[in-house]
Amino acid sequence: MPAEWTVAFLLGLLSSTHCLGMCGGIAGALTFGLSAKIRQRAPRLMAYNLAYNSGRITSYAVAGALVAAGTGWLGAGWARPTGW
């Protein structure tokens, strides 16, 4: 197995603990914050979970697009001194 694959596997494995601890904790807290009536009905609970995860994924996508746009702006030469 190439070394890059081993590193990628280990990074994924170690970062999953972050996801379990943070994302799982937030999702659990939001779920338990709902009334018991909503938590007992799977379709209603699914709607709340879908809204949470859609917002999370959208915010990551927007943050990534902003970083990519900023990197493209810097790479285009607009931020370089004129003597380079």
Tab-separated table of C-alpha atoms in Angstrom:
chain	number	residue	atom	x	y	z
A	1	MET	CA	0.000	0.000	0.000
A	2	PRO	CA	1.459	3.412	-0.917
A	3	ALA	CA	2.444	5.656	1.973
A	4	GLU	CA	-0.079	8.302	0.878
A	5	TRP	CA	-2.935	5.835	1.295
A	6	THR	CA	-1.747	4.911	4.767
A	7	VAL	CA	-1.568	8.564	5.776
A	8	ALA	CA	-5.004	9.276	4.280
A	9	PHE	CA	-6.478	6.276	6.116
A	10	LEU	CA	-4.954	7.316	9.443
A	11	LEU	CA	-6.113	10.933	9.028
A	12	GLY	CA	-9.639	9.737	8.273
A	13	LEU	CA	-9.603	7.355	11.223
A	14	LEU	CA	-8.325	9.973	13.663
A	15	SER	CA	-10.630	12.714	12.399
A	16	SER	CA	-13.645	10.466	12.851
A	17	THR	CA	-13.230	10.872	16.610
A	18	HIS	CA	-13.694	14.614	16.122
A	19	CYS	CA	-16.881	13.986	14.183
A	20	LEU	CA	-18.235	11.597	16.820
A	21	GLY	CA	-17.408	13.974	19.643
A	22	MET	CA	-18.466	17.260	18.118
A	23	CYS	CA	-20.998	16.594	15.372
A	24	GLY	CA	-22.540	13.684	17.244
A	25	GLY	CA	-22.792	15.725	20.422
A	26	ILE	CA	-24.414	18.664	18.661
A	27	ALA	CA	-26.872	16.439	16.802
A	28	GLY	CA	-27.694	14.611	20.030
A	29	ALA	CA	-28.237	17.844	21.937
A	30	LEU	CA	-30.474	19.207	19.197
A	31	THR	CA	-32.457	15.974	19.089
A	32	PHE	CA	-32.968	15.817	22.845
A	33	GLY	CA	-33.987	19.477	22.787
A	34	LEU	CA	-37.037	18.524	20.728
A	35	SER	CA	-40.250	17.529	22.411
A	36	ALA	CA	-40.863	13.836	23.057
A	37	LYS	CA	-43.817	13.991	20.678
A	38	ILE	CA	-41.503	14.892	17.769
A	39	ARG	CA	-38.774	12.421	18.772
A	40	GLN	CA	-41.224	9.514	18.781
A	41	ARG	CA	-42.326	10.107	15.190
A	42	ALA	CA	-39.566	9.081	12.785
A	43	PRO	CA	-40.696	11.220	9.797
A	44	ARG	CA	-40.796	14.389	11.918
A	45	LEU	CA	-37.424	13.618	13.510
A	46	MET	CA	-35.970	12.897	10.069
A	47	ALA	CA	-37.062	16.349	8.888
A	48	TYR	CA	-35.168	18.007	11.744
A	49	ASN	CA	-32.077	15.887	11.140
A	50	LEU	CA	-32.228	16.616	7.425
A	51	ALA	CA	-32.462	20.356	8.091
A	52	TYR	CA	-29.480	20.222	10.489
A	53	ASN	CA	-27.274	18.247	8.100
A	54	SER	CA	-28.289	20.339	5.069
A	55	GLY	CA	-27.281	23.480	6.927
A	56	ARG	CA	-24.006	21.926	8.051
A	57	ILE	CA	-23.066	20.757	4.564
A	58	THR	CA	-24.084	24.071	2.993
A	59	SER	CA	-21.985	26.049	5.465
A	60	TYR	CA	-18.957	23.825	4.749
A	61	ALA	CA	-19.492	24.276	1.004
A	62	VAL	CA	-19.742	28.066	1.315
A	63	ALA	CA	-16.631	28.202	3.514
A	64	GLY	CA	-14.751	26.043	0.989
A	65	ALA	CA	-15.878	28.222	-1.913
A	66	LEU	CA	-14.715	31.358	-0.102
A	67	VAL	CA	-11.310	29.826	0.627
A	68	ALA	CA	-11.011	28.620	-2.965
A	69	ALA	CA	-11.974	32.053	-4.306
A	70	GLY	CA	-9.452	33.734	-2.020
A	71	THR	CA	-6.738	31.313	-3.053
A	72	GLY	CA	-7.560	31.868	-6.720
A	73	TRP	CA	-7.416	35.609	-6.192
A	74	LEU	CA	-3.988	35.355	-4.583
A	75	GLY	CA	-2.753	32.949	-7.238
A	76	ALA	CA	-3.916	35.225	-10.061
A	77	GLY	CA	-1.215	37.703	-9.196
A	78	TRP	CA	-3.397	40.487	-7.844
A	79	ALA	CA	-1.736	40.381	-4.458
A	80	ARG	CA	1.837	40.100	-5.686
A	81	PRO	CA	4.176	43.087	-5.506
A	82	THR	CA	4.884	44.642	-8.902
A	83	GLY	CA	8.589	43.746	-8.783
A	84	TRP	CA	8.010	39.985	-9.011
